[in-house]
């Protein structure tokens, strides 16, 4: 438990009293946890075997954090205190919601119930981190609410923190935090409050960018509900985005780490530059793919890469481990976005929801189109005019499907996923490190 | 400095209750003190002939003191790819009536929009306070007498302010009827405005991070938060133009909360319905917080203690309010304007005295253009709103001066005093 004592104390100074108390209780109880207890929990959370892809996806979707639960703090503390004693039966004192969820997913999985064998079983990262991720949206909402006395601002700013998102970014950040802590300090390491804050910040920066994207792209729906720009005044929506960024930035500052602030400020710069790159398409055919990859890094991967780097920095890991974390995040992020671009083409083919091709309609040439270009050069002029002419979108859509563009995109996504998995394998063996490997699979095999 | 000293600032900072002795005022006023006359016949005359040169002189002399001006055209960030990109796209918008064009024009033609002198104020405050002897020579701009970090901070202040103005210039596309003519232009304009503002905001984030002072990052981020909050205060028309709230009688208004915090959001109890206080809250959030926090941060960079940092905050905040009152008065010193701010101080005082006038405001609930400005103008001119605003402006300037009294004598301090008096003279 020597994990960054200095850092923890510095966090204590800046948090308000309630926060300090809450975290303190959590830490003390965490410190009480024996390693055997940890193993027991891990064992409990091992599920699903290879080959159950569809099932795993269902789990992936279903295991997102539950809706609002006001008594989280107390529930969580209570749970931890009671599970301090006997290592087995650690789940019995769980909150009712968690219990039901666990029951539901254990019905879906084929849990062998034997001793954990990491080689043949898959760790579901969302289950592994259930306690850490539980209430993360509530904490974000509380942080935003604390920072404004204008109720409408609060409403808009918290709109997307309803617990309906996948929480991929916080999940990866916490997973990496725990994996690196384990790597550096061994199995008795715990998650630092500051690292959980970085997880919250990553989701906040992501949401702030979503909110601004909604105004820019005039989208109608997001996450199954009307997007912010449909419901509120666009000026106010823009301000709410700025507000979330400002609050996130205050949270970053309260971590009191120069390095972390620099790393996370890079994210914001990258996001904006990526957005600017998306505006213009003046590059030549040769430069186009490099341009696309740089844009993808800046718009998506940078946030994941830099937030996992930040948690590694907070853990006090050496430079090479931080760089490893960063590269893991970068590759995972690229893989994630490539799959996203792919799904934009195939999800309509599978008659899932509405026909998509949203990127084409926005005038964006993503990887499948750029690959298809090699076989069908007639796509070039369409890319240059951003699919503006009548019939362009349909024609491009058809050509992409006729070409090997989708296949090649998947191959590239796999390549980045494999690289991320290879990097994760370099960390010390732990359930969390396994979780990092599994996450690369989840990203590749997701259907939404 | 730790949180405890920040708390100190909060304790010291008593925005509402700062009292100063008249002796101090006269000391600060010093040689700049002039005869004050408030007769209305002279006012228009002086305003048109005297105020502008006076103002310009005060600003340009102040700029000489700190080296070079820090206006929008500070080349470092205008020459970046992204801004070039924005400029390129702006050209496409020419001919459309997107308000972004107006914002851009106001930023580039510095003319009447005095607010661009904000970076200058931060530098002047930096120079007026000096810095602790422990700061290494490498970090100083010897010729100008400020630190490089303070110059960066001044730039951040301008970027944050500009970003806010640009984001404020978005068009609300949710009310369809007005934009049937060319919605594409509006969507595109919004896109550029949003991205342009984000670019500035992102740049300020990384500039701030480079200063490697986390308390400062927190303080300046809270200023960004305040600016965002300002856009939500009170009633709004469809384009988010602010309207005053309905004046309430004294017993209907909640007891006012003290504004004695810097980093926390501004307490709103007792604000709505109390129009003068609403005016103050609105402009503390929209202007005072940023200028005050920037001045305070500049002193923090120089290694000054919490007490002086608080004075820096008070100076910036009151200067911004004095400035705002001065701008509000401009509409009533010349010939009758076609329209004027509905949340200006003269109208706030008038509405407070005559709540029956609120029906005119209600006419503008969909668009401020529907308001009968002539009727309101007449009401303001015939009441005591202008006189009260003059008094308010004096009071704010007096408080700014009082804070200024804590800085050491020198050219930077007199330049700041001159800027304050330039605001005064326009009223005489």
Short mmCIF file of C-alpha atoms in Angstrom, two decimals, chain B:
data_model
loop_
_atom_site.label_atom_id
_atom_site.label_comp_id
_atom_site.label_asym_id
_atom_site.label_seq_id
_atom_site.Cartn_x
_atom_site.Cartn_y
_atom_site.Cartn_z
CA UNK B 1 0.32 27.56 -2.12
CA UNK B 2 -2.21 25.05 -1.00
CA UNK B 3 -5.92 24.97 -0.72
CA UNK B 4 -5.80 26.60 2.67
CA UNK B 5 -4.41 29.76 1.19
CA UNK B 6 -7.03 29.63 -1.51
CA UNK B 7 -9.55 29.59 1.26
CA UNK B 8 -7.77 32.63 2.61
CA UNK B 9 -8.44 34.39 -0.64
CA UNK B 10 -12.04 33.56 -0.34
CA UNK B 11 -12.15 34.94 3.13
CA UNK B 12 -10.44 38.13 2.16
CA UNK B 13 -12.30 38.58 -1.01
CA UNK B 14 -15.38 40.40 -0.06
CA UNK B 15 -16.73 41.64 -3.28
CA UNK B 16 -19.79 43.14 -1.80
CA UNK B 17 -18.38 44.60 1.33
CA UNK B 18 -15.21 46.28 0.26
CA UNK B 19 -15.07 49.64 1.98
CA UNK B 20 -12.38 52.11 1.41
CA UNK B 21 -11.47 55.35 3.06
CA UNK B 22 -11.85 58.48 1.06
CA UNK B 23 -8.27 59.34 1.86
CA UNK B 24 -7.16 56.36 -0.12
CA UNK B 25 -9.29 57.37 -3.06
CA UNK B 26 -7.77 60.81 -3.24
CA UNK B 27 -4.33 59.34 -2.92
CA UNK B 28 -4.94 56.97 -5.77
CA UNK B 29 -6.64 59.55 -7.90
CA UNK B 30 -3.61 61.78 -7.45
CA UNK B 31 -2.76 63.91 -10.43
CA UNK B 32 -5.45 62.41 -12.61
CA UNK B 33 -8.23 63.84 -10.52
CA UNK B 34 -10.26 66.32 -12.41
CA UNK B 35 -13.33 68.38 -11.91
CA UNK B 36 -16.44 66.33 -12.32
CA UNK B 37 -19.56 67.71 -13.86
CA UNK B 38 -22.68 65.73 -14.48
CA UNK B 39 -24.86 68.20 -16.27
CA UNK B 40 -26.60 66.38 -19.04
CA UNK B 41 -26.22 69.09 -21.64
CA UNK B 42 -22.47 68.75 -21.46
CA UNK B 43 -22.48 65.01 -21.38
CA UNK B 44 -23.17 64.35 -25.02
CA UNK B 45 -20.69 66.97 -26.06
CA UNK B 46 -17.83 65.57 -24.06
CA UNK B 47 -18.62 62.03 -24.95
CA UNK B 48 -18.31 62.60 -28.65
CA UNK B 49 -15.31 64.89 -28.64
CA UNK B 50 -13.33 63.97 -25.64
CA UNK B 51 -13.74 60.41 -24.54
CA UNK B 52 -12.35 58.51 -27.49
CA UNK B 53 -8.99 60.29 -27.76
CA UNK B 54 -8.63 60.13 -24.01
CA UNK B 55 -9.36 56.44 -24.01
CA UNK B 56 -7.11 55.72 -26.93
CA UNK B 57 -4.29 57.67 -25.40
CA UNK B 58 -4.63 55.84 -22.11
CA UNK B 59 -4.55 52.49 -23.88
CA UNK B 60 -1.74 53.19 -26.30
CA UNK B 61 0.44 54.65 -23.57
CA UNK B 62 -0.30 51.63 -21.44
CA UNK B 63 0.71 49.36 -24.30
CA UNK B 64 4.10 51.05 -24.50
CA UNK B 65 4.67 50.30 -20.85
CA UNK B 66 4.42 46.57 -21.24
CA UNK B 67 6.25 46.18 -24.51
CA UNK B 68 3.77 45.36 -27.18
CA UNK B 69 0.01 45.14 -27.41
CA UNK B 70 -1.61 41.82 -26.79
CA UNK B 71 -4.59 42.25 -29.01
CA UNK B 72 -6.21 39.66 -31.23
CA UNK B 73 -3.49 40.15 -33.79
CA UNK B 74 -0.75 38.73 -31.63
CA UNK B 75 0.80 36.90 -34.53
CA UNK B 76 1.75 33.70 -32.80
CA UNK B 77 -1.67 32.18 -33.03
CA UNK B 78 -3.10 34.01 -36.00
CA UNK B 79 -0.49 32.43 -38.22
CA UNK B 80 -1.44 28.89 -37.30
CA UNK B 81 -2.91 26.48 -39.83
CA UNK B 82 -6.20 26.21 -38.04
CA UNK B 83 -6.87 29.92 -37.96
CA UNK B 84 -5.86 30.18 -41.61
CA UNK B 85 -8.39 27.44 -42.22
CA UNK B 86 -11.06 29.36 -40.33
CA UNK B 87 -10.25 32.52 -42.26
CA UNK B 88 -10.60 30.59 -45.50
CA UNK B 89 -13.99 29.27 -44.50
CA UNK B 90 -15.08 32.66 -43.23
CA UNK B 91 -14.77 33.95 -46.77
CA UNK B 92 -17.40 31.47 -47.86
CA UNK B 93 -19.74 33.01 -45.34
CA UNK B 94 -19.41 36.54 -46.66
CA UNK B 95 -22.78 37.50 -48.04
CA UNK B 96 -24.68 35.35 -45.61
CA UNK B 97 -25.87 37.06 -42.49
CA UNK B 98 -24.29 34.75 -39.99
CA UNK B 99 -23.40 36.66 -36.84
CA UNK B 100 -19.95 35.06 -36.82
CA UNK B 101 -18.94 37.62 -39.44
CA UNK B 102 -19.88 40.41 -37.11
CA UNK B 103 -17.96 38.81 -34.27
CA UNK B 104 -14.90 38.45 -36.49
CA UNK B 105 -15.17 42.04 -37.63
CA UNK B 106 -15.45 43.29 -34.09
CA UNK B 107 -12.40 41.32 -33.11
CA UNK B 108 -10.27 42.55 -35.95
CA UNK B 109 -11.36 46.18 -36.08
CA UNK B 110 -10.51 46.87 -32.54
CA UNK B 111 -12.38 50.18 -32.78
CA UNK B 112 -15.06 50.72 -30.23
CA UNK B 113 -14.85 47.24 -28.79
CA UNK B 114 -12.58 48.15 -25.95
CA UNK B 115 -12.72 44.73 -24.42
CA UNK B 116 -9.73 43.66 -26.45
CA UNK B 117 -7.53 45.47 -23.98
CA UNK B 118 -7.96 42.67 -21.46
CA UNK B 119 -4.60 41.09 -22.02
CA UNK B 120 -3.13 44.53 -21.63
CA UNK B 121 -4.78 44.94 -18.24
CA UNK B 122 -3.35 41.63 -17.07
CA UNK B 123 0.13 42.70 -18.13
CA UNK B 124 -0.22 46.09 -16.48
CA UNK B 125 -1.32 44.48 -13.24
CA UNK B 126 1.64 42.11 -13.52
CA UNK B 127 4.00 44.99 -13.96
CA UNK B 128 2.41 47.10 -11.28
CA UNK B 129 2.86 44.33 -8.73
CA UNK B 130 6.37 43.32 -9.71
CA UNK B 131 7.57 39.83 -8.87
CA UNK B 132 9.42 38.07 -6.13
CA UNK B 133 13.24 38.22 -6.35
CA UNK B 134 13.53 34.43 -6.42
CA UNK B 135 12.29 34.17 -9.98
CA UNK B 136 15.23 33.42 -12.28
CA UNK B 137 16.27 35.92 -14.95
CA UNK B 138 15.50 33.45 -17.69
CA UNK B 139 11.81 33.68 -16.99
CA UNK B 140 11.64 37.45 -17.12
CA UNK B 141 10.98 39.83 -19.91
CA UNK B 142 13.33 42.44 -18.50
CA UNK B 143 12.50 45.20 -20.94
CA UNK B 144 8.78 45.04 -20.24
CA UNK B 145 9.07 44.20 -16.56
CA UNK B 146 6.77 41.18 -16.71
CA UNK B 147 7.37 37.43 -16.70
CA UNK B 148 7.10 35.32 -19.83
CA UNK B 149 4.56 33.23 -17.99
CA UNK B 150 2.47 36.34 -17.34
CA UNK B 151 2.57 37.20 -21.01
CA UNK B 152 1.35 33.69 -21.79
CA UNK B 153 -1.40 34.16 -19.23
CA UNK B 154 -2.45 37.44 -20.83
CA UNK B 155 -2.72 35.62 -24.12
CA UNK B 156 -4.80 32.89 -22.51
CA UNK B 157 -7.13 35.54 -21.11
CA UNK B 158 -7.72 36.95 -24.56
CA UNK B 159 -8.13 33.54 -26.10
CA UNK B 160 -10.71 32.49 -23.53
CA UNK B 161 -12.61 35.71 -24.00
CA UNK B 162 -12.48 35.51 -27.77
CA UNK B 163 -13.55 31.89 -27.71
CA UNK B 164 -16.52 32.82 -25.59
CA UNK B 165 -17.51 35.66 -27.91
CA UNK B 166 -17.23 33.36 -30.91
CA UNK B 167 -19.36 30.67 -29.28
CA UNK B 168 -21.88 33.30 -28.29
CA UNK B 169 -22.12 34.20 -31.96
CA UNK B 170 -23.69 30.88 -32.89
CA UNK B 171 -27.15 30.90 -34.41
CA UNK B 172 -29.82 28.85 -32.76
CA UNK B 173 -31.16 26.67 -35.56
CA UNK B 174 -33.83 25.16 -33.39
CA UNK B 175 -36.24 27.93 -34.25
CA UNK B 176 -36.73 27.13 -37.90
CA UNK B 177 -38.88 29.92 -39.23
CA UNK B 178 -36.19 32.60 -39.48
CA UNK B 179 -33.70 30.59 -41.46
CA UNK B 180 -35.68 29.14 -44.30
CA UNK B 181 -33.75 31.43 -46.60
CA UNK B 182 -30.40 29.73 -46.37
CA UNK B 183 -30.08 27.18 -43.62
CA UNK B 184 -26.91 25.70 -45.10
CA UNK B 185 -25.01 28.93 -44.58
CA UNK B 186 -26.14 28.99 -40.99
CA UNK B 187 -25.16 25.38 -40.35
CA UNK B 188 -21.80 26.02 -41.89
CA UNK B 189 -21.31 29.25 -39.98
CA UNK B 190 -22.16 27.50 -36.75
CA UNK B 191 -19.67 24.78 -37.54
CA UNK B 192 -16.88 27.27 -38.11
CA UNK B 193 -17.81 29.31 -35.05
CA UNK B 194 -17.94 26.26 -32.83
CA UNK B 195 -14.67 24.85 -34.10
CA UNK B 196 -12.94 28.21 -34.05
CA UNK B 197 -13.96 28.79 -30.45
CA UNK B 198 -12.97 25.26 -29.52
CA UNK B 199 -9.61 25.79 -31.12
CA UNK B 200 -8.96 28.82 -28.96
CA UNK B 201 -10.19 27.00 -25.89
CA UNK B 202 -7.96 24.00 -26.60
CA UNK B 203 -5.02 26.32 -27.12
CA UNK B 204 -5.66 28.00 -23.80
CA UNK B 205 -5.77 24.56 -22.18
CA UNK B 206 -2.33 23.65 -23.43
CA UNK B 207 -0.88 27.11 -22.76
CA UNK B 208 -2.13 26.86 -19.20
CA UNK B 209 -0.80 23.33 -18.81
CA UNK B 210 2.60 24.59 -19.92
CA UNK B 211 2.67 27.05 -17.04
CA UNK B 212 2.91 24.03 -14.73
CA UNK B 213 0.91 25.60 -11.96
CA UNK B 214 -2.14 23.54 -11.13
CA UNK B 215 -3.83 26.09 -8.88
CA UNK B 216 -3.66 28.50 -11.74
CA UNK B 217 -5.15 25.96 -14.13
CA UNK B 218 -7.99 25.42 -11.69
CA UNK B 219 -8.60 29.15 -11.28
CA UNK B 220 -8.62 29.87 -15.00
CA UNK B 221 -10.79 26.84 -15.75
CA UNK B 222 -13.28 28.13 -13.25
CA UNK B 223 -13.34 31.37 -15.23
CA UNK B 224 -14.29 29.41 -18.35
CA UNK B 225 -17.03 27.74 -16.33
CA UNK B 226 -18.30 31.16 -15.19
CA UNK B 227 -18.49 32.39 -18.77
CA UNK B 228 -20.57 29.35 -19.69
CA UNK B 229 -22.83 29.92 -16.69
CA UNK B 230 -23.35 33.52 -17.73
CA UNK B 231 -25.18 32.38 -20.85
CA UNK B 232 -27.82 30.66 -18.76
CA UNK B 233 -28.63 33.41 -16.31
CA UNK B 234 -32.19 34.68 -16.35
CA UNK B 235 -34.71 34.99 -19.15
CA UNK B 236 -33.68 34.55 -22.77
CA UNK B 237 -35.25 35.08 -26.16
CA UNK B 238 -35.06 32.42 -28.89
CA UNK B 239 -31.55 33.46 -29.87
CA UNK B 240 -30.44 33.39 -26.26
CA UNK B 241 -30.28 37.18 -26.06
CA UNK B 242 -30.65 38.07 -22.40
CA UNK B 243 -33.76 39.71 -20.99
CA UNK B 244 -34.05 41.15 -17.52
CA UNK B 245 -36.14 39.09 -15.12
CA UNK B 246 -39.41 40.42 -13.76
CA UNK B 247 -38.71 42.91 -11.00
CA UNK B 248 -39.90 41.65 -7.63
CA UNK B 249 -40.73 43.59 -4.52
CA UNK B 250 -38.29 43.45 -1.65
CA UNK B 251 -40.20 40.91 0.40
CA UNK B 252 -40.43 38.56 -2.61
CA UNK B 253 -36.68 38.38 -3.04
CA UNK B 254 -34.64 35.78 -1.18
CA UNK B 255 -31.95 37.06 1.12
CA UNK B 256 -28.82 37.67 -0.91
CA UNK B 257 -25.93 35.28 -0.52
CA UNK B 258 -22.44 36.67 -0.09
CA UNK B 259 -20.23 36.47 -3.14
CA UNK B 260 -17.17 35.64 -1.15
CA UNK B 261 -15.88 32.72 -3.13
CA UNK B 262 -13.59 32.68 -6.10
CA UNK B 263 -13.35 29.11 -7.28
CA UNK B 264 -16.90 28.04 -6.38
CA UNK B 265 -19.75 28.97 -8.72
CA UNK B 266 -21.44 32.28 -7.98
CA UNK B 267 -24.36 31.84 -5.54
CA UNK B 268 -27.64 32.84 -7.14
CA UNK B 269 -29.90 33.37 -4.16
CA UNK B 270 -31.37 36.84 -4.01
CA UNK B 271 -30.29 37.64 -7.55
CA UNK B 272 -33.31 37.13 -9.80
CA UNK B 273 -35.85 39.89 -9.50
CA UNK B 274 -33.41 42.24 -7.80
CA UNK B 275 -32.37 44.00 -10.97
CA UNK B 276 -29.24 45.86 -9.86
CA UNK B 277 -27.91 42.71 -8.24
CA UNK B 278 -28.92 40.73 -11.30
CA UNK B 279 -26.92 43.19 -13.39
CA UNK B 280 -23.90 42.64 -11.17
CA UNK B 281 -24.23 38.85 -11.19
CA UNK B 282 -24.60 38.79 -14.95
CA UNK B 283 -21.51 40.82 -15.58
CA UNK B 284 -19.42 39.26 -12.85
CA UNK B 285 -20.02 35.94 -14.59
CA UNK B 286 -19.65 37.23 -18.12
CA UNK B 287 -16.69 39.53 -17.60
CA UNK B 288 -15.57 40.24 -14.06
CA UNK B 289 -14.72 36.65 -13.20
CA UNK B 290 -12.38 36.21 -16.13
CA UNK B 291 -10.59 39.54 -15.76
CA UNK B 292 -10.43 39.25 -11.97
CA UNK B 293 -9.18 35.68 -12.02
CA UNK B 294 -6.61 36.51 -14.68
CA UNK B 295 -5.26 39.42 -12.64
CA UNK B 296 -5.21 37.24 -9.55
CA UNK B 297 -3.45 34.46 -11.47
CA UNK B 298 -0.84 36.88 -12.80
CA UNK B 299 0.03 37.79 -9.21
CA UNK B 300 0.16 34.12 -8.27
CA UNK B 301 2.69 33.55 -11.05
CA UNK B 302 4.82 36.34 -9.68
CA UNK B 303 4.93 34.69 -6.27
CA UNK B 304 2.73 37.18 -4.42
CA UNK B 305 0.74 36.11 -1.38
CA UNK B 306 -3.00 35.45 -1.19
CA UNK B 307 -3.77 38.93 0.14
CA UNK B 308 -2.42 40.68 -2.94
CA UNK B 309 -3.92 38.03 -5.21
CA UNK B 310 -7.28 38.94 -3.74
CA UNK B 311 -6.68 42.60 -4.45
CA UNK B 312 -5.83 41.62 -8.00
CA UNK B 313 -9.11 39.76 -8.28
CA UNK B 314 -11.03 42.70 -6.85
CA UNK B 315 -9.32 45.12 -9.18
CA UNK B 316 -10.06 43.05 -12.27
CA UNK B 317 -13.63 42.35 -11.26
CA UNK B 318 -14.51 45.95 -10.40
CA UNK B 319 -12.72 47.29 -13.44
CA UNK B 320 -14.80 44.98 -15.62
CA UNK B 321 -17.99 46.12 -13.92
CA UNK B 322 -17.03 49.79 -14.20
CA UNK B 323 -16.29 49.18 -17.84
CA UNK B 324 -19.61 47.49 -18.38
CA UNK B 325 -21.49 50.34 -16.73
CA UNK B 326 -19.61 52.72 -18.97
CA UNK B 327 -20.59 50.73 -22.07
CA UNK B 328 -24.21 50.61 -20.89
CA UNK B 329 -24.21 54.39 -20.58
CA UNK B 330 -22.89 54.91 -24.08
CA UNK B 331 -26.31 54.09 -25.53
CA UNK B 332 -27.78 57.01 -23.62
CA UNK B 333 -25.12 59.67 -24.14
CA UNK B 334 -25.43 60.21 -27.88
CA UNK B 335 -28.43 60.40 -30.18
CA UNK B 336 -31.14 57.82 -29.55
CA UNK B 337 -29.92 54.41 -30.78
CA UNK B 338 -32.11 52.00 -32.73
CA UNK B 339 -31.66 49.42 -30.00
CA UNK B 340 -29.68 48.97 -26.80
CA UNK B 341 -28.90 46.28 -24.27
CA UNK B 342 -31.98 45.17 -22.39
CA UNK B 343 -29.83 44.07 -19.50
CA UNK B 344 -27.90 47.31 -19.22
CA UNK B 345 -27.75 49.08 -15.90
CA UNK B 346 -29.79 52.18 -16.89
CA UNK B 347 -32.73 50.00 -17.88
CA UNK B 348 -32.29 47.78 -14.81
CA UNK B 349 -32.62 50.80 -12.50
CA UNK B 350 -35.55 52.13 -14.49
CA UNK B 351 -37.39 48.80 -14.36
CA UNK B 352 -36.73 48.53 -10.66
CA UNK B 353 -38.42 51.90 -10.12
CA UNK B 354 -41.23 51.19 -12.59
CA UNK B 355 -42.08 47.46 -12.71
CA UNK B 356 -45.05 48.29 -14.99
CA UNK B 357 -42.58 48.74 -17.86
CA UNK B 358 -41.90 45.02 -17.81
CA UNK B 359 -44.69 44.46 -20.36
CA UNK B 360 -42.37 45.98 -22.97
CA UNK B 361 -39.75 43.37 -22.10
CA UNK B 362 -42.25 40.56 -22.39
CA UNK B 363 -42.90 41.57 -25.98
CA UNK B 364 -39.34 40.47 -26.71
CA UNK B 365 -39.62 36.98 -25.36
CA UNK B 366 -39.31 35.48 -28.82
CA UNK B 367 -36.91 38.01 -30.21
CA UNK B 368 -35.38 41.09 -28.66
CA UNK B 369 -36.07 42.85 -31.96
CA UNK B 370 -39.76 42.92 -31.14
CA UNK B 371 -39.21 45.21 -28.18
CA UNK B 372 -40.38 48.82 -28.41
CA UNK B 373 -36.99 50.40 -27.79
CA UNK B 374 -38.27 53.92 -28.21
CA UNK B 375 -40.72 53.62 -25.34
CA UNK B 376 -38.09 52.13 -23.09
CA UNK B 377 -35.59 54.79 -24.11
CA UNK B 378 -38.01 57.51 -23.18
CA UNK B 379 -38.65 55.85 -19.85
CA UNK B 380 -34.95 55.57 -19.09
CA UNK B 381 -34.15 59.14 -20.06
CA UNK B 382 -37.05 60.56 -18.05
CA UNK B 383 -36.24 58.53 -14.95
CA UNK B 384 -33.19 58.42 -12.75
CA UNK B 385 -31.71 55.25 -14.32
CA UNK B 386 -28.89 57.13 -15.97
CA UNK B 387 -27.92 59.04 -12.85
CA UNK B 388 -27.93 55.83 -10.85
CA UNK B 389 -25.78 54.12 -13.47
CA UNK B 390 -23.32 56.99 -13.33
CA UNK B 391 -23.23 56.52 -9.58
CA UNK B 392 -22.78 52.75 -10.03
CA UNK B 393 -19.98 53.31 -12.49
CA UNK B 394 -18.25 55.67 -10.05
CA UNK B 395 -18.65 53.21 -7.24
CA UNK B 396 -17.14 50.34 -9.24
CA UNK B 397 -14.28 52.52 -10.41
CA UNK B 398 -13.73 53.65 -6.82
CA UNK B 399 -13.44 50.03 -5.69
CA UNK B 400 -11.07 49.24 -8.51
CA UNK B 401 -8.94 52.19 -7.43
CA UNK B 402 -8.97 51.03 -3.86
CA UNK B 403 -7.60 47.66 -4.93
CA UNK B 404 -5.06 49.44 -7.08
CA UNK B 405 -3.83 51.24 -3.98
CA UNK B 406 -2.23 47.98 -2.85
CA UNK B 407 0.18 47.94 -5.76
CA UNK B 408 3.45 49.80 -5.79
CA UNK B 409 3.65 53.23 -7.43
CA UNK B 410 5.02 53.30 -10.93
CA UNK B 411 4.21 53.77 -14.59
CA UNK B 412 2.08 50.63 -14.81
CA UNK B 413 -0.07 51.65 -11.88
CA UNK B 414 -0.61 55.13 -13.25
CA UNK B 415 -1.47 53.64 -16.61
CA UNK B 416 -4.18 51.57 -14.94
CA UNK B 417 -5.37 54.65 -13.07
CA UNK B 418 -5.50 56.52 -16.38
CA UNK B 419 -7.61 53.81 -17.93
CA UNK B 420 -10.00 54.10 -15.01
CA UNK B 421 -10.20 57.86 -15.40
CA UNK B 422 -10.70 57.57 -19.13
CA UNK B 423 -13.87 55.66 -18.28
CA UNK B 424 -14.86 58.51 -15.99
CA UNK B 425 -14.31 61.34 -18.37
CA UNK B 426 -16.61 59.91 -20.93
CA UNK B 427 -19.39 60.54 -18.47
CA UNK B 428 -18.58 64.13 -17.64
#
